[in-house]
CSV table of C-alpha atoms in Angstrom, one decimal:
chain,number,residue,atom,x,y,z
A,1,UNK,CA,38.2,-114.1,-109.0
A,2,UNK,CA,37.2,-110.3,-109.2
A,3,UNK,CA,39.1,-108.0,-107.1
A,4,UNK,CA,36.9,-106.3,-103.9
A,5,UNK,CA,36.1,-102.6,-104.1
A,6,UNK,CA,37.9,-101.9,-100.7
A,7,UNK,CA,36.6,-98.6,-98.6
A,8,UNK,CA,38.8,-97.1,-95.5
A,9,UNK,CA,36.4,-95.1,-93.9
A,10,UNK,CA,38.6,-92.4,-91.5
A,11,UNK,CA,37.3,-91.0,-88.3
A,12,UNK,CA,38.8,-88.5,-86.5
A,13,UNK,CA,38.4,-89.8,-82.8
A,14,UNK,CA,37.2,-93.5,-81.6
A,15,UNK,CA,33.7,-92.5,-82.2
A,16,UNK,CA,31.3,-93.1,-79.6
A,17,UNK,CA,28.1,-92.9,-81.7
A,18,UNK,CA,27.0,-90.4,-84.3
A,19,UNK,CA,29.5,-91.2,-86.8
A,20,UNK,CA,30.1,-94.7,-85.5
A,21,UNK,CA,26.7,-95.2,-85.8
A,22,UNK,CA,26.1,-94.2,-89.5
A,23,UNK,CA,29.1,-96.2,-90.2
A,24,UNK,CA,28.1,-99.6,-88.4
A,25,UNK,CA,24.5,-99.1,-89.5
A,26,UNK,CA,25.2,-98.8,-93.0
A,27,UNK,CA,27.6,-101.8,-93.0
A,28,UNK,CA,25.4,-104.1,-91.8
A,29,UNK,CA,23.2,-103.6,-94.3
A,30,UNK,CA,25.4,-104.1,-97.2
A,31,UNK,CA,24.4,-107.0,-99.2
A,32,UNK,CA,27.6,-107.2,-101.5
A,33,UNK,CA,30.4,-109.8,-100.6
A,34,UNK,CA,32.5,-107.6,-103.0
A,35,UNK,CA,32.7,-105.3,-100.7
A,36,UNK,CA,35.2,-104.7,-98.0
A,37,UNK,CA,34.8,-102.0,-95.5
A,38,UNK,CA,38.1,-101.0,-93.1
A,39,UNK,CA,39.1,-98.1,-90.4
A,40,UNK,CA,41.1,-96.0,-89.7
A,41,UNK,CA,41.1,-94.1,-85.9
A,42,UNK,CA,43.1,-91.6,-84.0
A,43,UNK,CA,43.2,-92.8,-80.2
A,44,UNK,CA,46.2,-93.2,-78.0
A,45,UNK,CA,44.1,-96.7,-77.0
A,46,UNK,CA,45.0,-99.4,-79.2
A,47,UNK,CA,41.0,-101.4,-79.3
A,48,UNK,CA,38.4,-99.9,-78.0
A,49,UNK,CA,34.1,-101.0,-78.1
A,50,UNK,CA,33.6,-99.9,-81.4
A,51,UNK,CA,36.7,-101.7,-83.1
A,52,UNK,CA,35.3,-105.2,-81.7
A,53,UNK,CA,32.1,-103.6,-82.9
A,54,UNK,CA,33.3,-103.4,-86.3
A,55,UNK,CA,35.5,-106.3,-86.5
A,56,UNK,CA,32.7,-109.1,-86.3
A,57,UNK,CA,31.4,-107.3,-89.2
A,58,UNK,CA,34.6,-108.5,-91.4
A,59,UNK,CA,36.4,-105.5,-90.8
A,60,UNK,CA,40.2,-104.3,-90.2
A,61,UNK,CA,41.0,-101.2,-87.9
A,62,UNK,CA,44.0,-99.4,-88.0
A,63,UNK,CA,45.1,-97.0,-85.1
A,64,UNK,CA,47.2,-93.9,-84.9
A,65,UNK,CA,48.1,-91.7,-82.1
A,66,UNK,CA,45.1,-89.3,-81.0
A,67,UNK,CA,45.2,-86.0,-82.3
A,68,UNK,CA,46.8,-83.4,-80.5
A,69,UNK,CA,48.1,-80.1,-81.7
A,70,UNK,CA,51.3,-80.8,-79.2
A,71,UNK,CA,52.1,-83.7,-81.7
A,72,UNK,CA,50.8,-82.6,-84.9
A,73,UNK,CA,54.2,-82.7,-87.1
A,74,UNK,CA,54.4,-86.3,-85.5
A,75,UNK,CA,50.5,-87.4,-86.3
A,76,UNK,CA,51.3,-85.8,-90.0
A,77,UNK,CA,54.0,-88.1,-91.0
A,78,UNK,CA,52.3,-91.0,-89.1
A,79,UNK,CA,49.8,-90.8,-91.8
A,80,UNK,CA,52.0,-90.2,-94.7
A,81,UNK,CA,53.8,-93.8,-93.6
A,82,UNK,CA,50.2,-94.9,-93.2
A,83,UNK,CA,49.1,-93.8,-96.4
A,84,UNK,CA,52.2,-94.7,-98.9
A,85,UNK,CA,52.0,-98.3,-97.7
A,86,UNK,CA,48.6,-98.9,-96.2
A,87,UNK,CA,45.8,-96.2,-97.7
A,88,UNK,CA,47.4,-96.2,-101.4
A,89,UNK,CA,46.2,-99.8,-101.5
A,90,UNK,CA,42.2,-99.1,-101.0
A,91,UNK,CA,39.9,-98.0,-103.6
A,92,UNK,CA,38.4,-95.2,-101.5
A,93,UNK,CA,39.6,-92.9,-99.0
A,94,UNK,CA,36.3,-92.3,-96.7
A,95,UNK,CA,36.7,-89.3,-94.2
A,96,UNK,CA,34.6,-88.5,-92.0
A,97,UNK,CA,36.2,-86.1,-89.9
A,98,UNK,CA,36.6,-83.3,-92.5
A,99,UNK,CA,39.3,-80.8,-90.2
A,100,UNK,CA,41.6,-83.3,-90.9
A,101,UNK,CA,42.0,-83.5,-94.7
A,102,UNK,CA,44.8,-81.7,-95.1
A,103,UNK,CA,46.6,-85.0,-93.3
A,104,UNK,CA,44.7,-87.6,-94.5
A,105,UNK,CA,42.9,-86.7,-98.4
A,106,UNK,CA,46.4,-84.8,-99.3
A,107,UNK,CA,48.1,-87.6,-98.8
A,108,UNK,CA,46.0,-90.3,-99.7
A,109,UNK,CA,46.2,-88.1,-102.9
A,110,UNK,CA,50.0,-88.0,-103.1
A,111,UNK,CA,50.1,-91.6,-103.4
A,112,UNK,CA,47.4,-92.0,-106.0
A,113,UNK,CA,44.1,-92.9,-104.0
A,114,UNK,CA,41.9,-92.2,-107.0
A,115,UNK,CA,38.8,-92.0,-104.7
A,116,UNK,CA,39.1,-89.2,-101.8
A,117,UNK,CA,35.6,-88.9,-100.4
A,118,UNK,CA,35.0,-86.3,-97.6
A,119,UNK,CA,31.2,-86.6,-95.5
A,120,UNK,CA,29.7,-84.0,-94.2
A,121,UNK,CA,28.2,-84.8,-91.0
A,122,UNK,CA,27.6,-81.4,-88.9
A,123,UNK,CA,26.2,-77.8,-89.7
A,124,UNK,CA,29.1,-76.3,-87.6
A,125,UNK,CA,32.9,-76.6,-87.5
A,126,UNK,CA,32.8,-76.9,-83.5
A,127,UNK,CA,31.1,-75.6,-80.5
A,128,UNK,CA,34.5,-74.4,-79.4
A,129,UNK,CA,34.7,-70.6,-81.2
A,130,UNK,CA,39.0,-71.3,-81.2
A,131,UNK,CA,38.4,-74.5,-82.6
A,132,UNK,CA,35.7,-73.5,-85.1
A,133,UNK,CA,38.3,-71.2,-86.3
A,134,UNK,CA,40.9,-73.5,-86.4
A,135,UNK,CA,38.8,-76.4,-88.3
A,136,UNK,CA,37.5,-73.9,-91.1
A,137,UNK,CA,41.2,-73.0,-91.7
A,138,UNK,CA,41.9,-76.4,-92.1
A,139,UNK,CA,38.7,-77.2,-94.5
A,140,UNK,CA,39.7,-74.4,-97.0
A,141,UNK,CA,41.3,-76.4,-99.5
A,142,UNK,CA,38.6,-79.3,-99.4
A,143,UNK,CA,37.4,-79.0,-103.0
A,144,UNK,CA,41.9,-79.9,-104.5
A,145,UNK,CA,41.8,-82.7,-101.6
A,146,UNK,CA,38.5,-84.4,-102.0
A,147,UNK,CA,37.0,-85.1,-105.7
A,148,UNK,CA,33.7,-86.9,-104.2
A,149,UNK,CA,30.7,-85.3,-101.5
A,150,UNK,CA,28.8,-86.8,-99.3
A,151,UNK,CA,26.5,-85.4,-96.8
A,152,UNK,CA,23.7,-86.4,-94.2
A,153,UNK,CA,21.2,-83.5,-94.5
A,154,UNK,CA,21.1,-81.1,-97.5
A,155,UNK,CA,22.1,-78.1,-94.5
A,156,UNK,CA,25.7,-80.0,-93.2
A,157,UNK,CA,26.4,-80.2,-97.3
A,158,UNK,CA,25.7,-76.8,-97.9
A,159,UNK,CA,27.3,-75.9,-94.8
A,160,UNK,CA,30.5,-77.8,-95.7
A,161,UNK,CA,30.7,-77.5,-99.2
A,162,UNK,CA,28.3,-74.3,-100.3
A,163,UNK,CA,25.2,-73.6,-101.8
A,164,UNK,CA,26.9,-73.5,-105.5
A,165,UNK,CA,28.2,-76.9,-105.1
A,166,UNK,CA,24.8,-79.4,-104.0
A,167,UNK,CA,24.6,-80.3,-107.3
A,168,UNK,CA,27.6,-82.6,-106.7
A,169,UNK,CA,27.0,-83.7,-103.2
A,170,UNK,CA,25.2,-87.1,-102.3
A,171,UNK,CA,23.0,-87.0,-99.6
A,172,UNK,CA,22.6,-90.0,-97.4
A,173,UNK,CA,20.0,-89.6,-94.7
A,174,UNK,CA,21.2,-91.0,-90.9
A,175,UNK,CA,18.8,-93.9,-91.7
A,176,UNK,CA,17.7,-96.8,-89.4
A,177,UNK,CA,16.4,-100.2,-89.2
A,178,UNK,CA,12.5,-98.8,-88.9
A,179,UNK,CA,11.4,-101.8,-87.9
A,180,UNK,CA,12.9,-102.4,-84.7
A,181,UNK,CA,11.5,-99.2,-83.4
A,182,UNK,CA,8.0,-100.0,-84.4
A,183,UNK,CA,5.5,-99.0,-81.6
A,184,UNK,CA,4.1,-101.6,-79.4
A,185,UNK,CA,1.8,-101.0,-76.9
A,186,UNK,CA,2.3,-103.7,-75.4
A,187,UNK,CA,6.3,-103.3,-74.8
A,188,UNK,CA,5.5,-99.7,-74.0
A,189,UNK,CA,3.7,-101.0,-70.9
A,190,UNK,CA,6.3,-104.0,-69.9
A,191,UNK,CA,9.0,-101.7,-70.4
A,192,UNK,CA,7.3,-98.8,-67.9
A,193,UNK,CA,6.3,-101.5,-65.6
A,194,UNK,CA,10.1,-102.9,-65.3
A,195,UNK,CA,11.8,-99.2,-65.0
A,196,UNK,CA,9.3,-98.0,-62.5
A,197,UNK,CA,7.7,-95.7,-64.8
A,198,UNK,CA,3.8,-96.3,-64.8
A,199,UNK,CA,2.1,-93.4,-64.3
A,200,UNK,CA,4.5,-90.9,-64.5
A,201,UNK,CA,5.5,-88.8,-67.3
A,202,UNK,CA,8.4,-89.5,-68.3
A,203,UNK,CA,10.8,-87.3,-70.8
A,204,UNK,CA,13.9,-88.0,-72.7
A,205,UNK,CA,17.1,-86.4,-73.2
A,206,UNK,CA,19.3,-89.3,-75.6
A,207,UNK,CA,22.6,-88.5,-76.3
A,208,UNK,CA,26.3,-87.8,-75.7
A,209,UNK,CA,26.7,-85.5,-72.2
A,210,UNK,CA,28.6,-83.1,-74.1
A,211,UNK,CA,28.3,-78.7,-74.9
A,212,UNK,CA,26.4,-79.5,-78.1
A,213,UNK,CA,23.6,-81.4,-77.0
A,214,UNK,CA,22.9,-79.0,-74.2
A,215,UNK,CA,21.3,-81.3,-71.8
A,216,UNK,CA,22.6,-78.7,-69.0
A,217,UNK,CA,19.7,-76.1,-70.7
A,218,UNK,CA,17.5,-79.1,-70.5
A,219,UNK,CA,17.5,-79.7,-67.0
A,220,UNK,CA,16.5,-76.0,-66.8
A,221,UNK,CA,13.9,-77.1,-69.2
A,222,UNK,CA,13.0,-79.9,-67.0
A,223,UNK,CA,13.2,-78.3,-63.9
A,224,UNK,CA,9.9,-75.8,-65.1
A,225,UNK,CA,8.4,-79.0,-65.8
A,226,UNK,CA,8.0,-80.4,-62.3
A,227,UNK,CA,5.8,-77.0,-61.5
A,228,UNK,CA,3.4,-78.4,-64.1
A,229,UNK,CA,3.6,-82.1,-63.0
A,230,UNK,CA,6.0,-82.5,-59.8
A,231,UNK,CA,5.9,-86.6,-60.5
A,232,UNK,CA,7.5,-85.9,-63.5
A,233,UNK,CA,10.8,-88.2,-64.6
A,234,UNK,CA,14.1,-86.9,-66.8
A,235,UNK,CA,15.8,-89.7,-68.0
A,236,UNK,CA,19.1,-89.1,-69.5
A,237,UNK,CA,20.7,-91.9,-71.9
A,238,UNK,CA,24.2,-91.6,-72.9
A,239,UNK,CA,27.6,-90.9,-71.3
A,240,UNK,CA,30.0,-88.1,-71.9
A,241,UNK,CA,32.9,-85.2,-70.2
A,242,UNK,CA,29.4,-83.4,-68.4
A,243,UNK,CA,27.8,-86.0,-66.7
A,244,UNK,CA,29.1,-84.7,-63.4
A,245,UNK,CA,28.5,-81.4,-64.1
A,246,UNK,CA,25.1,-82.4,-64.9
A,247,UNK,CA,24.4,-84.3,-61.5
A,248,UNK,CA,25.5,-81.6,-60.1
A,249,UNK,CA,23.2,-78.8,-62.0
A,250,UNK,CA,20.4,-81.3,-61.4
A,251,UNK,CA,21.5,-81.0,-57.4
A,252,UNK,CA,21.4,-77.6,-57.5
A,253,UNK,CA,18.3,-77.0,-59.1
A,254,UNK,CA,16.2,-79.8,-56.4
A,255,UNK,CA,15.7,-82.4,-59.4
A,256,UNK,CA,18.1,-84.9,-58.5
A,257,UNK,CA,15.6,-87.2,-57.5
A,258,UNK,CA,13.3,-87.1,-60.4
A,259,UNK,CA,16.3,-87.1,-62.8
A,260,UNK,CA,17.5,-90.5,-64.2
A,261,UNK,CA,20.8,-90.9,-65.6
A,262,UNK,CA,21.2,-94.2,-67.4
A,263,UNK,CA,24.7,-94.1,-69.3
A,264,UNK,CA,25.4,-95.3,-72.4
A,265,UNK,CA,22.5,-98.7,-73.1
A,266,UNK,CA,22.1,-101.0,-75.6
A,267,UNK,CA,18.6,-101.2,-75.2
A,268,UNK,CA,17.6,-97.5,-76.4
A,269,UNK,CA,14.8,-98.9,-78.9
A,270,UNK,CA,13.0,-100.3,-75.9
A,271,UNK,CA,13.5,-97.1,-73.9
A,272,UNK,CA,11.8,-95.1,-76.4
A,273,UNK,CA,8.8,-97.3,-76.2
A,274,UNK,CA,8.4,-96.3,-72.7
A,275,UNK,CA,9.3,-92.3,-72.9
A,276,UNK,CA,6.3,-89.9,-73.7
A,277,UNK,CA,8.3,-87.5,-75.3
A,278,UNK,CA,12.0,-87.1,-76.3
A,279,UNK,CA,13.9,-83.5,-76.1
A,280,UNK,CA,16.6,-82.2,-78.4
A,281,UNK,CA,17.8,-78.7,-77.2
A,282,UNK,CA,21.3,-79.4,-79.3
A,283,UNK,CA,23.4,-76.5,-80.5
A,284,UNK,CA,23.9,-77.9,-83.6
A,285,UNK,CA,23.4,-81.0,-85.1
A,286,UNK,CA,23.9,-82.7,-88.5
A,287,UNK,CA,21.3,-84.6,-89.0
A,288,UNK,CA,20.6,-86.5,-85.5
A,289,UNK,CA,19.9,-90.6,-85.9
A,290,UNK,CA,18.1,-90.4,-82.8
A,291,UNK,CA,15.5,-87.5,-83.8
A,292,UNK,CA,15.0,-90.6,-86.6
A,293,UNK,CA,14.6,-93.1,-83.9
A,294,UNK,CA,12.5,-91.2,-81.8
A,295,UNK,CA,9.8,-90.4,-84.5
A,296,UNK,CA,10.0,-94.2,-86.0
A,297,UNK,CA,8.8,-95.4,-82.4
A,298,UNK,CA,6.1,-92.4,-83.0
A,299,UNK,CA,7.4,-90.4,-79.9
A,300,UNK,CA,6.7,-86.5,-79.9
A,301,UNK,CA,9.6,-85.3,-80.7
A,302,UNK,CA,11.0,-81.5,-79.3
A,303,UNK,CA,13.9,-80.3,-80.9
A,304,UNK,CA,16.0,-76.8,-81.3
A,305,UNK,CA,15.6,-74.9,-84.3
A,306,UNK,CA,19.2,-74.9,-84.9
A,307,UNK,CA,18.6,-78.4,-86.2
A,308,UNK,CA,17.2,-78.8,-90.0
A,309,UNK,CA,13.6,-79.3,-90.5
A,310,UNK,CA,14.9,-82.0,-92.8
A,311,UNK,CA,14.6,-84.2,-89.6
A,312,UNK,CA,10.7,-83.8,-89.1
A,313,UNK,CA,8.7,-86.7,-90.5
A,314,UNK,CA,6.3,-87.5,-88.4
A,315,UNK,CA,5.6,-83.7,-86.5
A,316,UNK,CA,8.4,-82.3,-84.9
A,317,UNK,CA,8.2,-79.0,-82.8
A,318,UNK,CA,10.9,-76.8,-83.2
A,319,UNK,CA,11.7,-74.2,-80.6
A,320,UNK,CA,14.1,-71.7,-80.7
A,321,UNK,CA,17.2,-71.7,-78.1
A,322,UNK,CA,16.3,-68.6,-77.0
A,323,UNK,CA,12.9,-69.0,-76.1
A,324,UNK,CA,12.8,-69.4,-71.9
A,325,UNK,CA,12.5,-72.6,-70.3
A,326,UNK,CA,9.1,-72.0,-69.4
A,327,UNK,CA,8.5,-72.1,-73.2
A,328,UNK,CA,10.5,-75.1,-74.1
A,329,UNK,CA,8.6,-76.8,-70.8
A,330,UNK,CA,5.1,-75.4,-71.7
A,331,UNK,CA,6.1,-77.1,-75.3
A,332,UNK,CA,7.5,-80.5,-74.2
A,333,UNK,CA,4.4,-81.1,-72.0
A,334,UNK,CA,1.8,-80.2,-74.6
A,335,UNK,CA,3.3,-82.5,-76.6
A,336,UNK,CA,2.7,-85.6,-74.7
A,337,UNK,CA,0.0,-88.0,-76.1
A,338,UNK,CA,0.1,-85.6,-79.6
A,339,UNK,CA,0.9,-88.4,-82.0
A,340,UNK,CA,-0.6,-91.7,-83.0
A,341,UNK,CA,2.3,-93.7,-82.7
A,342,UNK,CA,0.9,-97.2,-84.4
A,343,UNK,CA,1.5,-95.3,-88.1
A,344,UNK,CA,4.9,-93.7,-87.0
A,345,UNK,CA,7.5,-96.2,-88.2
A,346,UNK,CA,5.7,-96.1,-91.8
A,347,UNK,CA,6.1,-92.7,-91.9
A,348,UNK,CA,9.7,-92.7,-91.5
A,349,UNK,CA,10.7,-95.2,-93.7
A,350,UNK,CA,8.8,-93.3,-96.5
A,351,UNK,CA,10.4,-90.4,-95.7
A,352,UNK,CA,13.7,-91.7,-97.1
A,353,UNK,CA,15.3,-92.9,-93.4
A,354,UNK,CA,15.1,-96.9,-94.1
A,355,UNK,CA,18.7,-98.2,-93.9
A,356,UNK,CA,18.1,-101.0,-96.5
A,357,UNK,CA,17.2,-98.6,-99.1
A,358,UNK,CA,20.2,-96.2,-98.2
A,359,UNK,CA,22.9,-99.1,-97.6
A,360,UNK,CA,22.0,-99.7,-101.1
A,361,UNK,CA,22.3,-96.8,-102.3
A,362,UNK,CA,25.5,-96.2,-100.5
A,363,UNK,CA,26.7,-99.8,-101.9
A,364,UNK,CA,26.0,-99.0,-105.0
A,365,UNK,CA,27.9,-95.8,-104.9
A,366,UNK,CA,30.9,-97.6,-103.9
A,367,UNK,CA,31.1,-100.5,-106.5
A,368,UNK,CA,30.5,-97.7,-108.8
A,369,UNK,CA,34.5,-96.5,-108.2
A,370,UNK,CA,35.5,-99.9,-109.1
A,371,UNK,CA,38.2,-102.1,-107.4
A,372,UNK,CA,41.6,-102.2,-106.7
């Protein structure tokens, strides 16, 4: 019986989507039973969501103590036990989290992983100017650790691994399952007849409650849209250190009660059936799944320019972070009832974001290094 080509795919932090999500959405759409996808995390809690996530999927996930700069000596020999009698056995080394392959590629090397793979997922090392610092220190010797490149945009490649090198970096687009986000009428109006929404207008902010995706600018943002259309609704999705921060910038700016914060759902295709326009003020993004998402339900999509115009396929409007609220809000409400969403999902998946063409790609690309 043929050996499986065996991928451990390492993530910096239990990851609570982005990266998570590429990883899980990729996996389920592999075809090839000789093929055997594993983790490895940093968390100081052993199991977490997205380990049981991952683990119905066939997967193993190993678990190391979070990283810390108080233990990093500690963490850095973890890994070295980790890797001489754990990561040596895989054919692929698959790391995601790219500030920390110094620890995890050098050593994977050192022990004769003949496939070191480092993904590019962001345009920015952090949104922390210390820790931006810190992580581009710890990227400089990327192109001795890592011998193959992978990126989700063509702008977090370049960004990662420069201009001079694209010619050897893989792109593989934050793809979906188009389908499930197709537009329905008809769940549009069940789902804004459940939630309470008929009538209104109701705009979305989807993502972690974190500095880069700037959801505190957006309740400015929103805030300039109740002078246009005071019944409107702001419905946050996701979960994240500023939630209470945010509750309480919506408190202070009288919005409160036409601000809906929904936490982290499982049921976010449905809720972009029912949204009339989805808002994306990040700082920085790679290249975001839920931009994709958004336009394969055809929902008018607003988004920062910091973000690549690699993400528009289906008419995105890109404003600049430092027009004024009133601009963004002008924007966002001028863009409600803009698209014909029955054609949307089409448009996406021929744009390159259909997750069974790109999980076969990907497949493909990982057979490709053989087996151990």
């Amino acid at each position: 019986m043929a050996e499986k080509t065996t991928i451990l795919n390492v993530i910096g932090k239990r990851p609570t989507g982005g990266i998570g999500s590429f990883c899980q959405n990729y996996q389920k759409h592999f075809s090839s039973s000789d093929l055997q996808i594993d983790y490895l995390l940093f968390d100081d809690n052993p199991s977490g969501r997205f380990d049981e996530q991952v683990k119905k999927l066939g997967s193993r996930v190993f678990v190391l103590p979070s990283l810390k700069n108080r233990r990093l000596f500690l963490l850095w020999r973890a890994v070295d036990r980790f890797m001489g009698t754990i990561g040596c056995q895989y054919t692929a080394i698959h790391l995601h989290s790219a500030n920390i392959s110094f620890m995890c590629l050098a050593s994977a090397k050192k022990y004769g992983v003949t496939n070191r793979i480092v993904h590019s997922h962001a345009t920015v090392y952090s949104d922390n100017k210390l820790k931006a610092l810190r992580n581009k220190v710890l990227c400089r010797n990327l192109s001795s650790e890592a011998n193959h490149y992978l990126a989700c945009s063509k702008l977090a490649g370049q960004f990662l691994f420069g201009k001079e090198a694209m010619s050897r970096v893989l792109v593989f687009n934050n793809a979906i399952e188009c389908d499930l986000y197709q537009y329905s009428p008809e769940k549009r109006a069940q789902v804004r007849k459940r939630l309470g929404w008929a009538g209104r207008t109701v705009i979305g902010g989807i993502g972690r409650l974190c500095q880069q995706k700037n959801q505190l600018f957006l309740l400015d943002i929103f805030s300039r849209c109740l002078r246009r259309d005071p019944d409107a609704l702001l419905v946050l999705v996701g979960d994240g250190p500023l939630r209470c921060a945010l509750e309480q910038r919506a408190t202070d700016l009288d919005i409160r009660s036409n601000t809906l914060f929904l936490g982290h759902r499982e049921d976010v295709d449905d809720l972009l059936q029912g949204l009339d326009v989805l808002v994306m003020p990040s700082l920085f993004e790679g290249l975001p799944l839920t931009g994709i998402e958004a336009q394969a339900s055809g929902l008018p999509l607003v988004a920062s320019s910091s973000i690549t115009r690699e993400l528009d396929v289906n008419g995105v409007r890109f404003v600049d972070l430092d027009a004024s609220p009133e601009e963004w809000a002008r924007v966002t409400l001028s863009s409600v009832g803009s698209i014909d969403r029955k054609g949307a999902c089409t448009k996406v998946k021929n744009g390159g974001f259909d997750i069974n063409r790109e999980a076969e790609r990907l497949q493909n690309f990982y057979l490709s290094l053989g087996s151990c």
